[in-house]
XYZ file of C-alpha atoms in Angstrom:
340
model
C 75.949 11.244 66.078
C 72.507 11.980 66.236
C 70.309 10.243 63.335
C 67.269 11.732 61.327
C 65.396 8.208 62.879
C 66.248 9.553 66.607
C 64.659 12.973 65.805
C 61.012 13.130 66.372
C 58.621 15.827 65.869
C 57.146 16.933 69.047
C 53.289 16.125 68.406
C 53.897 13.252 66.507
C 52.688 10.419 69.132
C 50.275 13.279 70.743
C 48.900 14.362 67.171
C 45.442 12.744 67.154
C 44.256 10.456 63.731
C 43.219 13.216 60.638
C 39.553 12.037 59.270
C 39.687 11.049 56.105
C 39.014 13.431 53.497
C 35.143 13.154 52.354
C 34.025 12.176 48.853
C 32.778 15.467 47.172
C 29.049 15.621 46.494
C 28.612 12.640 49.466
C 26.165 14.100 51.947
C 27.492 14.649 55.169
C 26.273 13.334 58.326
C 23.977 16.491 59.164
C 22.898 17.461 55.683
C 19.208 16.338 54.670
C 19.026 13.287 52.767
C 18.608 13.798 48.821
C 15.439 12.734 47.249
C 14.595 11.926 43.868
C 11.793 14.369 42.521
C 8.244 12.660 42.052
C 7.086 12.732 38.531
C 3.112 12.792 39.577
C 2.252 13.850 35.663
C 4.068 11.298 34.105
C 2.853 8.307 36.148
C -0.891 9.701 35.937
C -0.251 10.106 31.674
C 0.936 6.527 32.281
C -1.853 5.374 34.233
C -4.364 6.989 31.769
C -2.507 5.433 28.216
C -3.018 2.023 30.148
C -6.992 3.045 31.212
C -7.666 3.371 27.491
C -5.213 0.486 26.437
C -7.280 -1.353 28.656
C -11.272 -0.516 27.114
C -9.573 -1.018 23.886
C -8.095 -3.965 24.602
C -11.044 -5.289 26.123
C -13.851 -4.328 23.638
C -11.507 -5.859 21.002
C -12.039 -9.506 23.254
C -15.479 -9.332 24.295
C -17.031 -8.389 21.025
C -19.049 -10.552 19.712
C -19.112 -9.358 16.083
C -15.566 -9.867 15.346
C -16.712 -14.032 15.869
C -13.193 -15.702 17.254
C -14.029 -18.688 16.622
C -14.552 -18.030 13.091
C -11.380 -16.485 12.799
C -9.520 -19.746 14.541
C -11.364 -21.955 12.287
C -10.353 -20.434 8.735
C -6.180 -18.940 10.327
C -4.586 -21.563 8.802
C -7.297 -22.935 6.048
C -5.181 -23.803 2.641
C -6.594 -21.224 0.792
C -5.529 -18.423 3.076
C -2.230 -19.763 3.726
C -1.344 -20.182 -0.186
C -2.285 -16.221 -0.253
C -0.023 -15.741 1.924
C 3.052 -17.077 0.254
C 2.069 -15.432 -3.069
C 2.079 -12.169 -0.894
C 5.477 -12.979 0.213
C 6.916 -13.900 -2.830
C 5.289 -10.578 -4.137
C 7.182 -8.928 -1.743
C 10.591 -10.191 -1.828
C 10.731 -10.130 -5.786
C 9.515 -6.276 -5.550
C 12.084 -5.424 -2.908
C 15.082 -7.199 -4.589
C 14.460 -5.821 -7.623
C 13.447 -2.369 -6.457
C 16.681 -2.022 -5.148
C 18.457 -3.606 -7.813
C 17.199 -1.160 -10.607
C 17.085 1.460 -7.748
C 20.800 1.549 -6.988
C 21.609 1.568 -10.752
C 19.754 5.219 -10.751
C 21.228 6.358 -7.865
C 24.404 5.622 -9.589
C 22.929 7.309 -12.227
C 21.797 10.195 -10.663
C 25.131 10.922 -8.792
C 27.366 10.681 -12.302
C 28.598 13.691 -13.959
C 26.892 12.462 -16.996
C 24.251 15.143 -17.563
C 22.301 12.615 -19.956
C 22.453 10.050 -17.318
C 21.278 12.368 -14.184
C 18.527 13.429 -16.349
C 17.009 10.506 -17.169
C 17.239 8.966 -13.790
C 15.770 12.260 -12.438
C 12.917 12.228 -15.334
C 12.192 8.535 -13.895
C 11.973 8.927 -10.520
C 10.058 12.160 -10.646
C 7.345 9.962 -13.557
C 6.659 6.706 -11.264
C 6.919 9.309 -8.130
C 4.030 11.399 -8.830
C 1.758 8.009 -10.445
C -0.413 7.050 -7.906
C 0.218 2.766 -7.937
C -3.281 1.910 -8.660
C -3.035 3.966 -12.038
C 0.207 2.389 -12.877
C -1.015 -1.314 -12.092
C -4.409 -0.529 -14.441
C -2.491 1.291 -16.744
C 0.188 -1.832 -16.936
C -3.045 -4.586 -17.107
C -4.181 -2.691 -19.939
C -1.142 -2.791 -21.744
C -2.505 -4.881 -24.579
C -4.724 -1.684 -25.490
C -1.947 0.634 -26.157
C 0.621 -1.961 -27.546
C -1.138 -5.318 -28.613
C 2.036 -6.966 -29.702
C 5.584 -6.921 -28.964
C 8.582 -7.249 -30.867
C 12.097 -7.725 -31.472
C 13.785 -6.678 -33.757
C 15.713 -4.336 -35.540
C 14.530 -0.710 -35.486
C 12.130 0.267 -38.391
C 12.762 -3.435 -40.007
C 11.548 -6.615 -40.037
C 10.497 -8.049 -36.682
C 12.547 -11.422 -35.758
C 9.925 -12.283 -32.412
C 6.584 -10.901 -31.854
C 4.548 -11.847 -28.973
C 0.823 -10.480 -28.157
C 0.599 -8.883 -25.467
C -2.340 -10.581 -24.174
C -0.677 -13.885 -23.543
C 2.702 -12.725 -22.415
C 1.120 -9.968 -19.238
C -0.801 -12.157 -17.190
C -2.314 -10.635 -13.910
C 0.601 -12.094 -11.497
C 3.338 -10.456 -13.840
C 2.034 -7.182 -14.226
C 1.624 -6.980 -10.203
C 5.187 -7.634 -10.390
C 6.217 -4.905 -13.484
C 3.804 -2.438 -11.983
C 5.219 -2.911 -7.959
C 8.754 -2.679 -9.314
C 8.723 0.113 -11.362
C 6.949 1.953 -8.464
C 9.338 0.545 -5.545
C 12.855 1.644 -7.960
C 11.805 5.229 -7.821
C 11.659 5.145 -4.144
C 14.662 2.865 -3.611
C 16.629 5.213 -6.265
C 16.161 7.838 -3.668
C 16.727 5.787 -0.613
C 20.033 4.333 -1.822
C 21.365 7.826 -3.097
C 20.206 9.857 0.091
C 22.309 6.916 2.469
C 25.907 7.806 0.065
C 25.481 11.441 -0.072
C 25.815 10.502 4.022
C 28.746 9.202 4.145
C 31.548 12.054 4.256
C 33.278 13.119 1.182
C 36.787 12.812 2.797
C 36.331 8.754 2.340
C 35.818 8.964 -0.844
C 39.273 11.365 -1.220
C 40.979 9.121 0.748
C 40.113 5.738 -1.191
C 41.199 8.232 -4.419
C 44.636 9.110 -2.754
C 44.955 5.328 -2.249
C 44.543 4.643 -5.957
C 41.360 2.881 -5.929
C 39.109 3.087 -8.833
C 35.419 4.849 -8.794
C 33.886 1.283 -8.683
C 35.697 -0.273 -5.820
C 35.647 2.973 -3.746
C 31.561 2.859 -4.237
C 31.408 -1.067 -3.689
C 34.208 -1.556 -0.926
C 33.970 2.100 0.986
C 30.792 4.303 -0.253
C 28.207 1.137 0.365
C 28.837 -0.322 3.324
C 28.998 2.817 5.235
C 25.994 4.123 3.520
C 23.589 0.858 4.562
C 23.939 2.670 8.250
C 21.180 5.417 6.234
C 20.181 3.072 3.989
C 18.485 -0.029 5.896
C 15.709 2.092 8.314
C 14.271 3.751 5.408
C 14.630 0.273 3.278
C 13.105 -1.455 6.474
C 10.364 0.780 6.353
C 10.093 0.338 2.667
C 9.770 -3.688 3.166
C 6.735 -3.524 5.454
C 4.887 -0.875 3.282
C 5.524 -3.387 0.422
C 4.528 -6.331 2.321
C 0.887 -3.988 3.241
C 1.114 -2.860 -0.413
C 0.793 -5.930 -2.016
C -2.482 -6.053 -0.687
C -4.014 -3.446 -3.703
C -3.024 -6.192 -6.445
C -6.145 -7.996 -5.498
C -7.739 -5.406 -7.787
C -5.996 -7.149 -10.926
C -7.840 -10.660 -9.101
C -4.205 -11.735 -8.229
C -4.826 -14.670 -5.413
C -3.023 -12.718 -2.728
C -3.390 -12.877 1.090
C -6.321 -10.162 0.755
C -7.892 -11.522 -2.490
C -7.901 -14.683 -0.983
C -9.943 -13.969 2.242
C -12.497 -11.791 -0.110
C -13.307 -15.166 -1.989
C -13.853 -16.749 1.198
C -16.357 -14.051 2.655
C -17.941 -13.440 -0.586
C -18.888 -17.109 0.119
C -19.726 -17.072 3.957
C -21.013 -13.643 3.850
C -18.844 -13.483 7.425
C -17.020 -10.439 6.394
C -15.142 -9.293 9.691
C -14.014 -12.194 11.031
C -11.830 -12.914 7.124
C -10.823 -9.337 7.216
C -9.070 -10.147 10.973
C -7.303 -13.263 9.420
C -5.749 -11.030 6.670
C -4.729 -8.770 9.220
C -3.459 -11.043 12.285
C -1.380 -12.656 9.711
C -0.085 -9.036 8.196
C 0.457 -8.209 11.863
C 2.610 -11.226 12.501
C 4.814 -10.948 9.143
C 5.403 -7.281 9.786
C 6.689 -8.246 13.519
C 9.451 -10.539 11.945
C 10.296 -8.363 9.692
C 10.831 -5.700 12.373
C 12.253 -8.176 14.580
C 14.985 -8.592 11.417
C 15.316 -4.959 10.648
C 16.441 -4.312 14.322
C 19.512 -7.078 14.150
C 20.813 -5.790 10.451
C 21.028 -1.962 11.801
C 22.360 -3.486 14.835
C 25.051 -5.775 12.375
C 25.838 -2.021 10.290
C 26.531 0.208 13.523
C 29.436 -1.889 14.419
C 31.814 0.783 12.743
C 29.462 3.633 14.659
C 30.100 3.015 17.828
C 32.352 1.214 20.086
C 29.410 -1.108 22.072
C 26.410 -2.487 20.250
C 22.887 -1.497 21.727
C 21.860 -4.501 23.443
C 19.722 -7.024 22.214
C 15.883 -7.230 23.692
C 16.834 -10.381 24.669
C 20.208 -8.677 26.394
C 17.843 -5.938 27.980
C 15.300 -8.561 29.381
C 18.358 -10.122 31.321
C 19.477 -7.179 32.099
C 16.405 -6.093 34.384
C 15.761 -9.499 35.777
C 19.485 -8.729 37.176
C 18.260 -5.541 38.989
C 15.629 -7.137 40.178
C 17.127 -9.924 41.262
C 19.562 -8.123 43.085
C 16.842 -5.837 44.717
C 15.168 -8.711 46.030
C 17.887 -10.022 46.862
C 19.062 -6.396 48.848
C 15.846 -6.425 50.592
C 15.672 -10.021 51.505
C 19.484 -9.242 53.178
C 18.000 -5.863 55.233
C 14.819 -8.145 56.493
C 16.589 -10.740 57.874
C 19.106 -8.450 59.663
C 17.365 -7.160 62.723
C 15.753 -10.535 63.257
C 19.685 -11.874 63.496
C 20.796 -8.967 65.850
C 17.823 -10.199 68.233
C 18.989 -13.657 68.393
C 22.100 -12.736 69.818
């Protein structure tokens, strides 16, 4: 009985090996190697951004006029450095309750409460189209309009009345005048990052039976902060600069506080680079921070989180490490095939 193991084909042993298929797109042995194109115009823009980076950079050093050692010896003086706390206690009070009072007229603005959008909309649009320097003098000249204040009941006795004088010092109408400016913005920022976030999350957490409230604080917000923190980012570091036009009310602030100095020294440019080497370095941490809380919000965005600069500096020593290490490895090669 003849078995399908005794039959053989009859070019099976003479049959020679079949190549392996070829990868497709690989070059094959006679096609030209492929070359990456040369981008000659972007390395000369490059070349020409670092030429001018350069003379910049380098009359910035050399000058004589801006007096470095000036600027070392009065960086950290007392007097500067308790400006700069008061500037950053300006700030953080503005922001917080900017946003505070801000999100309250978003809320506002997005209710079906015709009275309510209209006086959040009446508000924004007032303190939007103020420049701040007239609200702050309008605000330090309170007393003027309204010399006392009461409370009370309406169009009856008076139970408290304060003058106005000695309740509005220069400190807290920075802070009224700041705030009052910063809501209007924040009202918009906060009501621009929910009218991002898609309408079918809000009639899902409905379906679900959750109330208005919890849907806005557990659903709406979080998503929204995605929108929300750039612009408030941006918002921060224009406060932080902002703070600097208070010094027209003589509030002791980073700026006010170098102009006392110089006003002294009569070495104007040299005070003016303190204020703004230490405005530089504040607004780089603040950056810095922005960077890590939209990194912390775009974890429901996307599946991988951009990598950190820290991430991305380890990453490139890696390539180059291996590079080196690649060309080390092809060096050495011919110099081991000639030993043998």
């Amino acid at each position: 009985m003849v078995t399908p193991s005794d039959v053989t084909p009859p070019d099976a042993t003479s049959a020679p090996a079949t190549k392996p298929p070829e990868r497709a797109g690989a070059p094959g042995p006679d096609l030209p190697r492929i070359v990456p194109r040369r981008h000659i115009g972007r390395w000369a823009t490059a070349a020409a951004a670092l030429l001018v980076f350069a003379m910049v950079l380098n009359s910035v050093v050399r000058n004589n006029a801006f007096q470095w050692n000036v600027v070392g010896r009065y960086f950290t003086t007392a007097a500067v450095l308790d400006g700069l706390l008061l500037t950053l206690w300006l700030t953080g009070v503005v922001m917080a309750l900017g946003f505070l009072l801000g999100t309250v007229l978003a809320v506002m603005r997005l209710s079906a409460n015709p009275v309510l959008r209209t006086l959040s909309w009446g508000y924004v649009w007032i303190f939007r189209s103020t420049p701040l320097l007239v609200q702050l003098l309008f605000w330090f000249n309170i007393g003027a309009l309204y010399p006392t204040l009461g409370l009370g009941i309406p169009f009856g006795p008076q139970f408290v009345t304060v003058k106005t004088v000695n309740l509005l010092g220069p400190t807290l109408t920075a802070v009224i005048g700041l705030t009052l400016h910063e809501t209007a913005y924040a009202a918009e920022v906060v009501r621009g990052g929910i009218l991002s976030v898609d309408s079918g999350q809000t009639e899902a957490a409905q379906a679900l039976g959750l109330s208005r409230r919890r849907t806005l604080r557990r659903i709406v917000i979080p998503q929204a902060m995605r929108s929300i923190v750039p612009t408030a980012g941006n918002m921060l570091i224009g406060t932080l600069k902002g703070t600097s036009i208070v010094s027209v009310l003589a509030v002791h602030d980073l700026l006010y506080s170098v102009q006392l100095i110089y006003n002294q020294t009569y070495q104007v440019i040299p005070l003016l680079m303190v204020a703004t080497l230490w405005y530089i370095a504040v607004t780089s941490v603040l950056s810095a921070g922005q960077y890590y809380i939209e990194r912390y919000y775009a974890r429901g965005n996307s599946r991988a989180l951009p990598p950190t600069p820290l991430q991305r500096l380890r990453g490139r020593l890696g390539v180059l490490r291996t590079r080196l290490s690649a060309a080390t490895a092809a060096d050495a090669r011919p110099a081991i095939d000639c030993d043998r």
